[in-house]
CSV table of N, CA and C in Angstrom, one decimal:
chain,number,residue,atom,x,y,z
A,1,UNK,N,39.7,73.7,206.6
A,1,UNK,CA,39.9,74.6,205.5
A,1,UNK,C,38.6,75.4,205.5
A,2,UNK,N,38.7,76.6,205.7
A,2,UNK,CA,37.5,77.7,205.7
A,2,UNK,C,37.4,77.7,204.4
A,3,UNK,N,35.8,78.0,203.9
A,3,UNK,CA,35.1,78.2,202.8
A,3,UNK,C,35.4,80.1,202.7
A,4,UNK,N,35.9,80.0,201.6
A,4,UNK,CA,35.8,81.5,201.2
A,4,UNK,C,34.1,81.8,200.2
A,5,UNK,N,33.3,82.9,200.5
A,5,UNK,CA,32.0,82.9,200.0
A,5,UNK,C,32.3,83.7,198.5
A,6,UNK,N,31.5,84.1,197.5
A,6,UNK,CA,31.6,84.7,196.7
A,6,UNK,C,30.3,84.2,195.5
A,7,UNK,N,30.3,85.8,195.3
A,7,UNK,CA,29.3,85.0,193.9
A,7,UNK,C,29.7,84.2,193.1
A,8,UNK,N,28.7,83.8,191.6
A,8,UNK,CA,29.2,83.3,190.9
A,8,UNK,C,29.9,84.3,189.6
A,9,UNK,N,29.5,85.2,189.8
A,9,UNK,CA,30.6,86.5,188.9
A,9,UNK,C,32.1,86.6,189.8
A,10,UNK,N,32.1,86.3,190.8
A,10,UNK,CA,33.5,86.3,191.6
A,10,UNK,C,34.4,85.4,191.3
A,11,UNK,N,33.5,84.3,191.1
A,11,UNK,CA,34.4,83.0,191.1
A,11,UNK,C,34.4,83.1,189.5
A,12,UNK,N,33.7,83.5,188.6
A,12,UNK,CA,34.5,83.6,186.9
A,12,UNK,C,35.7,84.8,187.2
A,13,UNK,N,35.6,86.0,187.8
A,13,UNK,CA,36.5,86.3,187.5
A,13,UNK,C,37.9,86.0,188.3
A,14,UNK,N,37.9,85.7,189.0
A,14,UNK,CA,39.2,84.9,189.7
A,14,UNK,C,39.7,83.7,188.8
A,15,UNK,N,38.7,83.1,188.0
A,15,UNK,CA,39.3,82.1,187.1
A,15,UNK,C,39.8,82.7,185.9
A,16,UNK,N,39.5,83.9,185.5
A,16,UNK,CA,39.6,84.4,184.3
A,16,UNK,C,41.1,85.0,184.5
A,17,UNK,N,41.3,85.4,185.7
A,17,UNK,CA,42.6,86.5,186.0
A,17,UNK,C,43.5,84.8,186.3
A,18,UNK,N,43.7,84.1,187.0
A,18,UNK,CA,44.0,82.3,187.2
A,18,UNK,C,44.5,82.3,185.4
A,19,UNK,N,43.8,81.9,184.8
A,19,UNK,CA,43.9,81.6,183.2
A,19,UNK,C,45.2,82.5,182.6
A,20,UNK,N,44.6,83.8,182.8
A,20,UNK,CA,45.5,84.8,182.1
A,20,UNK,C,47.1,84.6,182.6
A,21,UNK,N,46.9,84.5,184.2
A,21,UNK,CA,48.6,84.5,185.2
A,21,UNK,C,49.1,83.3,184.4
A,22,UNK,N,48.0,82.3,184.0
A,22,UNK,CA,49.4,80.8,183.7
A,22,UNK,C,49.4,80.9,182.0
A,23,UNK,N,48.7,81.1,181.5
A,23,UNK,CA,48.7,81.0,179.8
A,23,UNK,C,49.2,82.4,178.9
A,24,UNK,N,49.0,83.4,179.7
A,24,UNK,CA,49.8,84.5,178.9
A,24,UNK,C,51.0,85.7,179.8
A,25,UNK,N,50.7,85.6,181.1
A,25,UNK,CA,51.8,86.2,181.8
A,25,UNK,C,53.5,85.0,182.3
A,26,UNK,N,52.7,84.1,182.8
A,26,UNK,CA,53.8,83.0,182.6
A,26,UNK,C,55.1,82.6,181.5
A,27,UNK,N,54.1,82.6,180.7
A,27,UNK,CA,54.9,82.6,179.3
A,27,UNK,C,55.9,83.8,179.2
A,28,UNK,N,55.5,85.2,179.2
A,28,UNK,CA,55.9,86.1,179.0
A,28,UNK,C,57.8,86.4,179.7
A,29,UNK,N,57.0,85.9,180.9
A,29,UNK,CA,58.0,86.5,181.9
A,29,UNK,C,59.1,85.4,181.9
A,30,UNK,N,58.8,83.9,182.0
A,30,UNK,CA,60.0,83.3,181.2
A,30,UNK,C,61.2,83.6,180.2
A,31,UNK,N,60.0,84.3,179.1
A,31,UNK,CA,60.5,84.8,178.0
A,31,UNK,C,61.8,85.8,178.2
A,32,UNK,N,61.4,86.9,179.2
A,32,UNK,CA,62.1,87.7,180.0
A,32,UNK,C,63.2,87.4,180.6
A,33,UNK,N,62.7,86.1,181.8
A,33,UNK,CA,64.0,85.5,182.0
A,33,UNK,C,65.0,85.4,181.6
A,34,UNK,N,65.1,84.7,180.0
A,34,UNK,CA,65.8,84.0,179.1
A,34,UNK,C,66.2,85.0,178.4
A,35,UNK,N,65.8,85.9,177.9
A,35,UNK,CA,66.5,87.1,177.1
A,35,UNK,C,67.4,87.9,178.0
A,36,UNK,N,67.1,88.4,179.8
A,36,UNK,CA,68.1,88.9,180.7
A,36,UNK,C,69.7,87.4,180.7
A,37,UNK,N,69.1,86.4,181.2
A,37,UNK,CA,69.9,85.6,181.1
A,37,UNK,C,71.2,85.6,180.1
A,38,UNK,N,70.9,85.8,178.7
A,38,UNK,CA,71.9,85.9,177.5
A,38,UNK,C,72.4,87.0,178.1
A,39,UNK,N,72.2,87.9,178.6
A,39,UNK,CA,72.7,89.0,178.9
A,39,UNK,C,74.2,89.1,179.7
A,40,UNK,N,74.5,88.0,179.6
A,40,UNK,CA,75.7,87.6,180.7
A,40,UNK,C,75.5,87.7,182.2
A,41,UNK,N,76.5,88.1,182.6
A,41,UNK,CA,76.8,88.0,184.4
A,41,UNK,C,75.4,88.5,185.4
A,42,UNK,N,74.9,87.2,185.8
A,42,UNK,CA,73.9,87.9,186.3
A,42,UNK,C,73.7,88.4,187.8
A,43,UNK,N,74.6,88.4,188.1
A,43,UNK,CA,75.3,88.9,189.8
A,43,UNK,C,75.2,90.3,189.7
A,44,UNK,N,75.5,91.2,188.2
A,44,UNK,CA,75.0,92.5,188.2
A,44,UNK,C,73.9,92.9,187.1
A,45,UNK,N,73.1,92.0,187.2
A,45,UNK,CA,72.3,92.4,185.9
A,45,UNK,C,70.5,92.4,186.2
A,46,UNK,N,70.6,93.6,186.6
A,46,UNK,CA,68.8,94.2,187.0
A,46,UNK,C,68.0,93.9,186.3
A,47,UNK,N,67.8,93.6,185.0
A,47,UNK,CA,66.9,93.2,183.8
A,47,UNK,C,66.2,91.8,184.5
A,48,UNK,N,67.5,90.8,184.5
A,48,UNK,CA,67.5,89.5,185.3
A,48,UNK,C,66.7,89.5,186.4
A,49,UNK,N,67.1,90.2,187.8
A,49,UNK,CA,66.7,90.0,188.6
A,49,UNK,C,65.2,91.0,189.2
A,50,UNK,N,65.3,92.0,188.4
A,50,UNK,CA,63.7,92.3,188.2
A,50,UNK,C,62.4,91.3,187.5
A,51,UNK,N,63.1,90.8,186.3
A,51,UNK,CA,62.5,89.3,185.9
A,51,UNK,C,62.2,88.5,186.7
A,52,UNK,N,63.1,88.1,187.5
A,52,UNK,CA,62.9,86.7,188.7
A,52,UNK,C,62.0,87.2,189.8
A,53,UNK,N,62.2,89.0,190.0
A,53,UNK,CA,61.2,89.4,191.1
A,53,UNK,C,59.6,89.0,190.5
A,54,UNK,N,59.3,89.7,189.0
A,54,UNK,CA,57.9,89.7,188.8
A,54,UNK,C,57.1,87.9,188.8
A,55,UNK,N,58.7,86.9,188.6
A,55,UNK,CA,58.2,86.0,188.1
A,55,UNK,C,57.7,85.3,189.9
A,56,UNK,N,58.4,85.6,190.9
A,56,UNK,CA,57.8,85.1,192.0
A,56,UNK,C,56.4,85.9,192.4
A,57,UNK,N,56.1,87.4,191.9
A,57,UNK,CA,55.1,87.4,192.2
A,57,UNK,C,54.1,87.2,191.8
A,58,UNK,N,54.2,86.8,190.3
A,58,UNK,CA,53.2,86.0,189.4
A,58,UNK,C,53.0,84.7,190.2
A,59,UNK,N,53.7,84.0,190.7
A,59,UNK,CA,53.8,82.7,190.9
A,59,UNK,C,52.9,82.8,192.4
A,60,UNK,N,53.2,83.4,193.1
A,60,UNK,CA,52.7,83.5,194.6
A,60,UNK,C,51.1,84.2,194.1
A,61,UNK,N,50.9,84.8,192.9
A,61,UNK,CA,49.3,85.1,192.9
A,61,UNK,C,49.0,83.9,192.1
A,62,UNK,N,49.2,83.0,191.6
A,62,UNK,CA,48.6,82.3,191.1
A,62,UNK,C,48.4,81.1,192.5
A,63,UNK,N,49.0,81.0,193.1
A,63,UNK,CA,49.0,80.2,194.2
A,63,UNK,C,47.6,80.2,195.4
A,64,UNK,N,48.1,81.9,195.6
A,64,UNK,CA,46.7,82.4,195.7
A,64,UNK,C,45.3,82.2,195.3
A,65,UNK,N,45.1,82.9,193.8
A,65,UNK,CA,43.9,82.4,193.3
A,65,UNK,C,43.4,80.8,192.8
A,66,UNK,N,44.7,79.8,193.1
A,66,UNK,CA,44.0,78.3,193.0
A,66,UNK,C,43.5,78.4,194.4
A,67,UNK,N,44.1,78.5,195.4
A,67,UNK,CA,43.7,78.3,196.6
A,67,UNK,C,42.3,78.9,197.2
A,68,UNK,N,41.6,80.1,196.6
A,68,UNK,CA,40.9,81.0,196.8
A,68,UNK,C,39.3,79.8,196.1
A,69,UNK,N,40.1,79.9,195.0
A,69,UNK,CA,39.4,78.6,194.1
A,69,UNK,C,38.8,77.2,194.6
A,70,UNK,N,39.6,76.9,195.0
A,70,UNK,CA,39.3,75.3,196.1
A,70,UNK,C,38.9,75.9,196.9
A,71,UNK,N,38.6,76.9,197.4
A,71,UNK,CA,38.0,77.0,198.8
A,71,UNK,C,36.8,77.5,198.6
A,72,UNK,N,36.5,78.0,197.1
A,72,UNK,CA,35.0,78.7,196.8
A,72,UNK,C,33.7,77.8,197.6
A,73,UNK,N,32.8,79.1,198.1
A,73,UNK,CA,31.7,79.0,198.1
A,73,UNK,C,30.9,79.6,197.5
A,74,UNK,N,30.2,79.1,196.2
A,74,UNK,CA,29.9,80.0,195.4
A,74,UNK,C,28.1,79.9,195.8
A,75,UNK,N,27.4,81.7,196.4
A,75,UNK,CA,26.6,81.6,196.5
A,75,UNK,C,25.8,82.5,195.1
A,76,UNK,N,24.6,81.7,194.7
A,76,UNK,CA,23.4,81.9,193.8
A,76,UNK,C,22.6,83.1,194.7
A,77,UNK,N,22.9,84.3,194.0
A,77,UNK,CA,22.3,85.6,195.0
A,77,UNK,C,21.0,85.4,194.0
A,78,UNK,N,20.7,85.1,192.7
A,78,UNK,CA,19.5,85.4,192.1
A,78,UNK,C,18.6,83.7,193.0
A,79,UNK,N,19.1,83.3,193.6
A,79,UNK,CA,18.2,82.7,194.6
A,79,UNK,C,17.8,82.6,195.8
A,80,UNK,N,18.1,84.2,196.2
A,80,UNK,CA,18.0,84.6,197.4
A,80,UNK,C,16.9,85.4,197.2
A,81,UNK,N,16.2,85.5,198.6
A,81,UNK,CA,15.0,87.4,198.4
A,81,UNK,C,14.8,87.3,199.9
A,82,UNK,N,14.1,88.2,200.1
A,82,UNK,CA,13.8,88.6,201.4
A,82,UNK,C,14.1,90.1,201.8
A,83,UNK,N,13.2,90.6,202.7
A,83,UNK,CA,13.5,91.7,203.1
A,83,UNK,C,15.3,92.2,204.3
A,84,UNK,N,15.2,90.9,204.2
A,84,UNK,CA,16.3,91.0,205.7
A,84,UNK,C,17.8,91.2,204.6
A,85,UNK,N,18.7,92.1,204.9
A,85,UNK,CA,20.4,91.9,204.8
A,85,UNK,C,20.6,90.9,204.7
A,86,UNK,N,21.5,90.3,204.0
A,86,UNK,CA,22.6,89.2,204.0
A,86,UNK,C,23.9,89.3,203.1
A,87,UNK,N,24.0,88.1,202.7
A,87,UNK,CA,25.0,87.9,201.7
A,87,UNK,C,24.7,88.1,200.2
A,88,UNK,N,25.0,89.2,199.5
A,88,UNK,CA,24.7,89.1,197.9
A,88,UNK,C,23.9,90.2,197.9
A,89,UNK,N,23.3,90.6,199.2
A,89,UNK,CA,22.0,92.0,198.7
A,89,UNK,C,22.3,93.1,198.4
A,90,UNK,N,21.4,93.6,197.4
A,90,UNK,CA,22.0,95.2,197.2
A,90,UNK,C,21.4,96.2,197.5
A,91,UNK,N,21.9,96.7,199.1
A,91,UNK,CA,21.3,97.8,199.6
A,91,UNK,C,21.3,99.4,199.2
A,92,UNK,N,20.7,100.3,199.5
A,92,UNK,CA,20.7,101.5,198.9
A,92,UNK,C,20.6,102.3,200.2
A,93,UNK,N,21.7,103.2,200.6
A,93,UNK,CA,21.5,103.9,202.1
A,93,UNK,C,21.6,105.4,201.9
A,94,UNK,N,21.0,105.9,202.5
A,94,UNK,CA,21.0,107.4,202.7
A,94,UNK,C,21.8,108.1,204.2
A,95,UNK,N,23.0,108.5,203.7
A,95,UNK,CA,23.5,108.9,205.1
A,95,UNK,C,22.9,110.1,205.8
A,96,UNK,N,22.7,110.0,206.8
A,96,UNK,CA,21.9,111.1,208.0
A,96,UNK,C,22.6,112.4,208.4
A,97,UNK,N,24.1,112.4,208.4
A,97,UNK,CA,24.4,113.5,208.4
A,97,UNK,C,24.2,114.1,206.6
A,98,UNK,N,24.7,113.9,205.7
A,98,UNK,CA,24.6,114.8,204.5
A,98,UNK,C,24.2,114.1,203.5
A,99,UNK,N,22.6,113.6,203.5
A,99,UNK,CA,21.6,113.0,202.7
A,99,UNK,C,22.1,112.4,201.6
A,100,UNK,N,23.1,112.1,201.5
A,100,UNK,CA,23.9,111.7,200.3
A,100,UNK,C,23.7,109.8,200.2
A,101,UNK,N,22.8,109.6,199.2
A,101,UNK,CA,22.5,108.5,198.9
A,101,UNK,C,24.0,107.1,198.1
A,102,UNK,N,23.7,106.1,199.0
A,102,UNK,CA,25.0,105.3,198.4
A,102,UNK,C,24.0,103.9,198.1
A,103,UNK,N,24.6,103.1,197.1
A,103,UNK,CA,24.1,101.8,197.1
A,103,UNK,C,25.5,101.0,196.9
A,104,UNK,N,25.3,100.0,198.1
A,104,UNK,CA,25.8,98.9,197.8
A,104,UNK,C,26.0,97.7,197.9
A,105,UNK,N,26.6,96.6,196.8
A,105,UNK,CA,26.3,95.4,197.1
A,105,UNK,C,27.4,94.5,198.3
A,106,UNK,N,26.8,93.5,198.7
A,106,UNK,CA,27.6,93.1,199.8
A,106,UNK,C,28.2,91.5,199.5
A,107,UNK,N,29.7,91.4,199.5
A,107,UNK,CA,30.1,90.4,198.2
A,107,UNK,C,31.2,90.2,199.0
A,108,UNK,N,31.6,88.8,198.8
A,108,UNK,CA,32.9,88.5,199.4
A,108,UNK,C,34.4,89.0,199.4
A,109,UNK,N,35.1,89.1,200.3
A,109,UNK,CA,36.1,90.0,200.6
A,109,UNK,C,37.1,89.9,198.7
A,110,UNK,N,37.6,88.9,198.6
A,110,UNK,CA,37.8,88.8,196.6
A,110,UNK,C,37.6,89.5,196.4
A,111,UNK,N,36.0,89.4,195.7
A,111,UNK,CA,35.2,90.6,194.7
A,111,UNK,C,35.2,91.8,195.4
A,112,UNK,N,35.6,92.6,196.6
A,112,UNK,CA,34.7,93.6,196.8
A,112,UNK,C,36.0,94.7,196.4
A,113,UNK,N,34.9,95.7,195.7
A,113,UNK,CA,35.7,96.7,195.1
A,113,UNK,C,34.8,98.2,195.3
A,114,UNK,N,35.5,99.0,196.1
A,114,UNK,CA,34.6,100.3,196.2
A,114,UNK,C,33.6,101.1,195.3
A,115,UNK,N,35.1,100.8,194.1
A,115,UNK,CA,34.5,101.8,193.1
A,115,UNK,C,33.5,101.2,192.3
A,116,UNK,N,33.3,99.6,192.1
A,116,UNK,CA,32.3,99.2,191.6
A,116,UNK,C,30.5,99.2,193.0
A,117,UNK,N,30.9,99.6,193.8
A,117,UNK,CA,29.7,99.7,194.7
A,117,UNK,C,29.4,98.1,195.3
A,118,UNK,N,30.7,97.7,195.5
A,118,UNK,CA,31.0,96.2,196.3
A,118,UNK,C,31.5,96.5,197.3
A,119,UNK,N,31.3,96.1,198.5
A,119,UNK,CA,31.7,95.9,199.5
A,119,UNK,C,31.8,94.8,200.0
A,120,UNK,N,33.0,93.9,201.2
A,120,UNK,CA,33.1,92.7,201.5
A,120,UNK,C,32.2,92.8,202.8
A,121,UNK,N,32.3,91.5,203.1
A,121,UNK,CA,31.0,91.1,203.7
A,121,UNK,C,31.9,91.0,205.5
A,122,UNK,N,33.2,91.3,205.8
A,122,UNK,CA,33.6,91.8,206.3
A,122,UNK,C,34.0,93.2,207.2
A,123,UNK,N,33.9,93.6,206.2
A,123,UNK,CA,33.9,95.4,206.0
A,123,UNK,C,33.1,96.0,207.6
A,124,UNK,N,33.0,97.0,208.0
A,124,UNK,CA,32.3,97.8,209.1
A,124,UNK,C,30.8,97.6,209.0
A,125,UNK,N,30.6,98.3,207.5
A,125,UNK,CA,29.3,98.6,207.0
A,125,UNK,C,28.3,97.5,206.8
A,126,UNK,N,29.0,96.1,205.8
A,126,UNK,CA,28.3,95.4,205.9
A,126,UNK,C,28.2,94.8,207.4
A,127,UNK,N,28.5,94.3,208.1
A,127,UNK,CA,29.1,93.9,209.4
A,127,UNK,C,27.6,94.3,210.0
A,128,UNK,N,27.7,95.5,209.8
A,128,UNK,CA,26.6,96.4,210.3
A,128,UNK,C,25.0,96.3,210.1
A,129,UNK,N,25.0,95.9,208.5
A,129,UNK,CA,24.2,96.1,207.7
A,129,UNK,C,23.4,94.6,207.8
A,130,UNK,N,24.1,93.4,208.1
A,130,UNK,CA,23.5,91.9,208.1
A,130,UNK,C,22.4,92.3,209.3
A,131,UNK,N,21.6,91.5,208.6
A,131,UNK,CA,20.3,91.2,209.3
A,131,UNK,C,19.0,92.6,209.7
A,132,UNK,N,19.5,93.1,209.1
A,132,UNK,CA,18.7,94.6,209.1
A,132,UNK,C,18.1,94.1,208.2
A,133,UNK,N,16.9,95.2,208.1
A,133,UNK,CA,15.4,95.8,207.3
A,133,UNK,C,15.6,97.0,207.0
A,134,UNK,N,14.4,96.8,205.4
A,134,UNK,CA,14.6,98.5,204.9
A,134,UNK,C,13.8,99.3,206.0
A,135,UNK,N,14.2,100.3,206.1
A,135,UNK,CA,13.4,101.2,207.0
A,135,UNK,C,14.2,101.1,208.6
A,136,UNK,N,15.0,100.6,208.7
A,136,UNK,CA,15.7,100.6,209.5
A,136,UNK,C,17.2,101.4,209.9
A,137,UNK,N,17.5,101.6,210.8
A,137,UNK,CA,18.6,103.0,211.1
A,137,UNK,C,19.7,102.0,211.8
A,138,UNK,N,20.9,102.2,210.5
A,138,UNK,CA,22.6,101.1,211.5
A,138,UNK,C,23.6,102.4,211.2
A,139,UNK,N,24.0,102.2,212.8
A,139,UNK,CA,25.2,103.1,213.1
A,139,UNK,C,26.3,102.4,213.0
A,140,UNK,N,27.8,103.1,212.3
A,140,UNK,CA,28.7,102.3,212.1
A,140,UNK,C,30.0,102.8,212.4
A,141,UNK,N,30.7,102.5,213.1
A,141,UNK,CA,31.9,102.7,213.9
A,141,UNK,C,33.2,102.3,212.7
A,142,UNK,N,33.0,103.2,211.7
A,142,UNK,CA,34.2,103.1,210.5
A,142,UNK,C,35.3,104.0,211.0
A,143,UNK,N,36.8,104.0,210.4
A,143,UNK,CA,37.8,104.6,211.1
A,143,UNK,C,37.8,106.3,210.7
A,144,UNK,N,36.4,106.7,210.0
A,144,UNK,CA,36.6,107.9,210.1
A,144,UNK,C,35.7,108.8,211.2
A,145,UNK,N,35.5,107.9,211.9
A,145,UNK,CA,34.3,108.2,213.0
A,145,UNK,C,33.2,107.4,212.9
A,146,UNK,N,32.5,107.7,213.5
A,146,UNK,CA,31.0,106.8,213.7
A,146,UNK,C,29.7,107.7,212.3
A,147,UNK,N,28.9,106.9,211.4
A,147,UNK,CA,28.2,107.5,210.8
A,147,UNK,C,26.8,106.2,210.9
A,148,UNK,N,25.5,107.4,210.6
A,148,UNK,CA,24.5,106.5,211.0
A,148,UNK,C,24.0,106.7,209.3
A,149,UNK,N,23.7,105.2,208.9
A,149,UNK,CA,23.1,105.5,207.8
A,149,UNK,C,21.5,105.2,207.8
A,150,UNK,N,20.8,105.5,207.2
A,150,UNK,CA,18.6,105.0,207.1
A,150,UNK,C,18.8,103.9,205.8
A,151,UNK,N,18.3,102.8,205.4
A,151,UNK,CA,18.2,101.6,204.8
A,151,UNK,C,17.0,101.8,203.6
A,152,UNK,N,17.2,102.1,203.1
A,152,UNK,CA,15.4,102.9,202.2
A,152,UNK,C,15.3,101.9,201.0
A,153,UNK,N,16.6,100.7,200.7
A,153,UNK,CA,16.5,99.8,199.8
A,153,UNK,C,17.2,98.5,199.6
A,154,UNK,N,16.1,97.0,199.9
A,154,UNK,CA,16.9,96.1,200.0
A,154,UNK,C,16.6,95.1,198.5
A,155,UNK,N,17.6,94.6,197.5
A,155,UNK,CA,17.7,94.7,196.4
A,155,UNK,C,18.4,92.7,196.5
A,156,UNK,N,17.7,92.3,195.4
A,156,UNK,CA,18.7,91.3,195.4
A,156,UNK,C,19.0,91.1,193.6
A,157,UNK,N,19.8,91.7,193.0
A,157,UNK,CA,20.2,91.4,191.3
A,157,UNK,C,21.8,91.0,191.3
């Protein structure tokens, strides 16, 4: 059984969305069930079987996030430091073609979300990015071509 990594803000919120799927969406969509159901013949009745769709897909993410759960590795980034990339750091890069500064943190595939400036620890960039130093130059073979970025900040919050 592989350890899946993650912070400890990762692993609250996969418990928090976990909680919500069994104590208020579960409920709900039963509810659902049972009201299409009254509805007579359910061989033609879409209400019904749109119901039983959402309720398998509620059911298959909750399956998910127990499993995601039992498998946590939950790493303490505020006990990490160092100059070097890893897991949890939050880098700040300056891309070389159009000086355009990005920062991002490097978080397990779960949490990672673009628009919050997460990236998984998977990804091209980070891939790229482990074990480097600030002041150092990583070229990265993403599917929109190859881009070199300069490392001007390594951050651990």
């Amino acid at each position: 059984m592989e350890k899946v990594p993650m912070t400890a803000g990762g692993f609250a919120a996969l418990g928090e969305e976990l909680k919500k799927r069994q104590s208020e969406d579960r409920p709900r969509i039963i509810e659902h069930i049972a009201e299409a159901r009254s509805h007579g013949d359910l061989s033609e009745n879409a209400e019904y079987h749109a119901a039983k769709e959402e309720q398998s897909h509620n059911e298959g993410r909750i399956a998910e996030l127990e499993d995601k759960l039992a498998r946590a590795d939950i790493i303490d980034i505020s006990k990490l430091s160092g100059d070097t990339i890893k897991f949890g750091a939050t880098v700040t890069l300056i891309d070389e073609d159009t000086e355009k500064k990005a920062v991002w943190q490097i978080v397990g595939e779960v949490e990672a979300d673009a628009k919050k400036g997460r990236i998984s620890i998977t990804s091209p960039l980070a891939r790229a990015l482990i074990g480097k130093k600030k002041g150092s130059t990583v070229e990265v073979n993403a599917p929109g071509g190859s881009k070199a970025y300069e490392i001007t900040k390594v951050e651990w919050r």
